Short mmCIF file of C-alpha atoms in Angstrom, two decimals:
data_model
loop_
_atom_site.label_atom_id
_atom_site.label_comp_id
_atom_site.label_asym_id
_atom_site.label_seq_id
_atom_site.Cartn_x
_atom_site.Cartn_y
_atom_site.Cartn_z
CA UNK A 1 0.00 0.00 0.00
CA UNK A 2 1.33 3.38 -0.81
CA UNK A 3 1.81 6.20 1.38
CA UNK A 4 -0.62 8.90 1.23
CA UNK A 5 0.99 12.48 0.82
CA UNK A 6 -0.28 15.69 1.83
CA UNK A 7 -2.27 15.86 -1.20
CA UNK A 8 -4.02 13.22 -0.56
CA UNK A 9 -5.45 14.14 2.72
CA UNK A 10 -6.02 17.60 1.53
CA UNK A 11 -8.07 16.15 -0.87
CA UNK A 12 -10.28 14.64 1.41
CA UNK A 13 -10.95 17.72 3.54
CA UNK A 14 -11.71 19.21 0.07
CA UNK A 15 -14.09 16.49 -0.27
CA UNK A 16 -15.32 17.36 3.54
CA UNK A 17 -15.68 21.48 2.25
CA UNK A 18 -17.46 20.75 0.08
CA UNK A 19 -20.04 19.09 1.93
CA UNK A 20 -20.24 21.55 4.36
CA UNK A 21 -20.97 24.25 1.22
CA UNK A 22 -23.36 21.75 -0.47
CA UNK A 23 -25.61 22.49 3.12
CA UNK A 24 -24.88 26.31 3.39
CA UNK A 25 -22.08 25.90 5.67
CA UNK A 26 -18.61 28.03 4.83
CA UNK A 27 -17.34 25.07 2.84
CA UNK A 28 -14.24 24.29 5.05
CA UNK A 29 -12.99 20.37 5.46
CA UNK A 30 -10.66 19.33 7.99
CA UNK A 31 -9.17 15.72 8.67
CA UNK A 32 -6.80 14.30 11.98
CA UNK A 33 -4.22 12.18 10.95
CA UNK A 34 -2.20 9.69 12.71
CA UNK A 35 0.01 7.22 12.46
CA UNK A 36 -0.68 7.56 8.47
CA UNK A 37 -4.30 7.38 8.71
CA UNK A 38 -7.20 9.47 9.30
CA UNK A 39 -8.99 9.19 12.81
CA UNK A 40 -11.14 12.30 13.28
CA UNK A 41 -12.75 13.92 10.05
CA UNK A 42 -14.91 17.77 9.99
CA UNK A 43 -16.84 20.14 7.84
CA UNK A 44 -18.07 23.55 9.12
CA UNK A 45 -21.22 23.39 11.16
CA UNK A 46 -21.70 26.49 13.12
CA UNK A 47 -25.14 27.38 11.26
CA UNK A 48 -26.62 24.10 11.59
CA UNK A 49 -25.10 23.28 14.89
CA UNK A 50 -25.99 27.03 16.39
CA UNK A 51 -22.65 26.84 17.56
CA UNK A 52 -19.85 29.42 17.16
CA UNK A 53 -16.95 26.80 17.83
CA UNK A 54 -18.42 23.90 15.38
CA UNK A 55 -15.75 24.65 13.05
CA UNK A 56 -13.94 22.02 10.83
CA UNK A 57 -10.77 21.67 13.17
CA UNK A 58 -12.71 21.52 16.35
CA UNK A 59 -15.00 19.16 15.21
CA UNK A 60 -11.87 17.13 13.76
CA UNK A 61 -9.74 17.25 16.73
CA UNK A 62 -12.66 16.46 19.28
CA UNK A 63 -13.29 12.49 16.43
CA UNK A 64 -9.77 12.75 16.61
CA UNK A 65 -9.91 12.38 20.76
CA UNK A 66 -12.78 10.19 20.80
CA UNK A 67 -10.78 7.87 18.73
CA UNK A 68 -7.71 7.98 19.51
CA UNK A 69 -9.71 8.21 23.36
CA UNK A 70 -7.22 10.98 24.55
CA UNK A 71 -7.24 14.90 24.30
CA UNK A 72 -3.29 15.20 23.67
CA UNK A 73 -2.41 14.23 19.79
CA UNK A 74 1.16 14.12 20.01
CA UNK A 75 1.69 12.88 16.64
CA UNK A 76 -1.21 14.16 15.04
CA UNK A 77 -1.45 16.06 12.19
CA UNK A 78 -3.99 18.32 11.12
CA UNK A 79 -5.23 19.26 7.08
CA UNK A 80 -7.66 22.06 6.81
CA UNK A 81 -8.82 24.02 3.54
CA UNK A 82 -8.31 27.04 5.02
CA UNK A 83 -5.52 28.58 7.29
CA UNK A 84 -6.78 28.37 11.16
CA UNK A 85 -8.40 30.74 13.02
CA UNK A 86 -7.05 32.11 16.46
CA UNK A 87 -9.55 29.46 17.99
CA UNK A 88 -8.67 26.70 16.06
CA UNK A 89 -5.28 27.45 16.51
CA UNK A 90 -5.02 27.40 19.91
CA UNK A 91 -7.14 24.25 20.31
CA UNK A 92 -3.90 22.94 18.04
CA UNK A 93 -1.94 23.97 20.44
CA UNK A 94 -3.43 23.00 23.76
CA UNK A 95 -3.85 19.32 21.85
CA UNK A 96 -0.46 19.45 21.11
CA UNK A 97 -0.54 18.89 17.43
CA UNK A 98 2.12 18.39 15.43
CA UNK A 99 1.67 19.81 12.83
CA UNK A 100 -0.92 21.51 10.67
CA UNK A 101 -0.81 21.71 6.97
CA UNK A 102 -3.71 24.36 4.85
CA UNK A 103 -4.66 25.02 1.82
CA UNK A 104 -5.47 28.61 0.91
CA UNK A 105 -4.72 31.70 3.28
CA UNK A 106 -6.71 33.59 4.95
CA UNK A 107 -5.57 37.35 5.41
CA UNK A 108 -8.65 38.79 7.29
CA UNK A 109 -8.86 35.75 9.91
CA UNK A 110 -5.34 33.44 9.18
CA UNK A 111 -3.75 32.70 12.80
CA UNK A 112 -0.98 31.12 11.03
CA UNK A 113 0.61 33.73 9.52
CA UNK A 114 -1.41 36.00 7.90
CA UNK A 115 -2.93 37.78 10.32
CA UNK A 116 -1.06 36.71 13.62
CA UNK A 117 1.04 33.81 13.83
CA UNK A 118 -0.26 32.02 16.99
CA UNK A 119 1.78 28.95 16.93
CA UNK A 120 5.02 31.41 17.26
CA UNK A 121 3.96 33.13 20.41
CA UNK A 122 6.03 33.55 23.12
CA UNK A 123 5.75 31.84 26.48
CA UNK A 124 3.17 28.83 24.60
CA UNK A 125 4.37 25.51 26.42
CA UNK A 126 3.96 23.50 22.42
CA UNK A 127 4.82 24.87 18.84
CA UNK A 128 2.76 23.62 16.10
CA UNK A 129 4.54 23.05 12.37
CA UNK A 130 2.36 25.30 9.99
CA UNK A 131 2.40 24.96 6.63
CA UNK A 132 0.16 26.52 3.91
CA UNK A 133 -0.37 26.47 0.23
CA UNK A 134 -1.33 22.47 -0.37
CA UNK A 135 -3.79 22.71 -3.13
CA UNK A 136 -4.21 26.40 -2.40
CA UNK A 137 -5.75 26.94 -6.02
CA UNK A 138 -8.84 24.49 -5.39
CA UNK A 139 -9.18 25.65 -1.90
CA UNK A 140 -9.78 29.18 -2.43
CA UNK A 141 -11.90 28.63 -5.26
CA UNK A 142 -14.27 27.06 -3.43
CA UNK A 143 -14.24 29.42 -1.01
CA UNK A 144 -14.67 31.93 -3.27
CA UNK A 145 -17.11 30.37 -5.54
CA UNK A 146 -18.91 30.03 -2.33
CA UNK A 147 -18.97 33.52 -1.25
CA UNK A 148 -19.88 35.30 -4.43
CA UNK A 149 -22.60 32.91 -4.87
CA UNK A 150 -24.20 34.29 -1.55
CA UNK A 151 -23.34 38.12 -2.41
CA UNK A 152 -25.25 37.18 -6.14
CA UNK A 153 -28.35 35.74 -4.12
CA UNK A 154 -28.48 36.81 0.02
CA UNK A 155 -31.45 34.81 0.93
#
């Protein structure tokens, strides 16, 4: 069996994203991988959830737990279609990810790098690997396919 790349699991939160879009959601995907596999998978549910934190990483990282049945993910890393948010971020860190890999950037929200670079704050007790840009093309065409969609009908 071959090993999957970065691609690959990037491609599957795509697949996740686009889900979440297909129901209204912000079409963001996010998979938990360890030990070469995927053990917690999440789309974007904050509007059918009515919950402000039911984005993809959270609801990624808490499968992840469930599965793995422990909140600390050493050796976990983390593919999202969109660079984290502060919230996300820190949830990365307090679950001590390894690392997190994104596809497109986010400049108004990114805590990764564009905005603020939360994983490089002084005084955290864990620093979580970021890197951005896998299938950054697809990524933020969805996202933006998504948006002007809603600005071309608001209802």
């Amino acid at each position: 069996m071959a090993l999957l790349t970065d691609m690959d699991f990037m491609r599957r939160a795509l697949e996740l994203a686009r889900a979440a879009g297909a129901e209204g959601e912000v079409p963001v995907g996010a998979v938990v991988v360890c030990g070469g596999r995927i053990v917690g998978e999440g789309a974007n549910r904050p509007i059918a959830g009515h919950d402000p934190t039911a984005h993809a990483e959270i609801i990624a990282l808490r499968a992840a737990g469930a599965a793995l049945g422990s909140y600390r993910l050493n050796d976990a890393v983390l593919y999202v279609t969109l660079e984290p948010c502060a919230m996300c971020a820190a949830a990365m860190v307090h679950a001590r990810v390894r690392r997190v890999v994104f596809g497109a950037f986010d400049p108004k929200a990114g805590a990764a790098g564009s905005l603020i670079d939360l994983f490089r704050l002084q005084g955290l007790n864990h620093r979580v690997d970021a890197f951005g840009g896998v299938l950054a093309d697809e990524c933020g065409t969805l996202l933006s396919g998504f948006f002007e969609a809603r600005r071309a009908d608001p209802s």
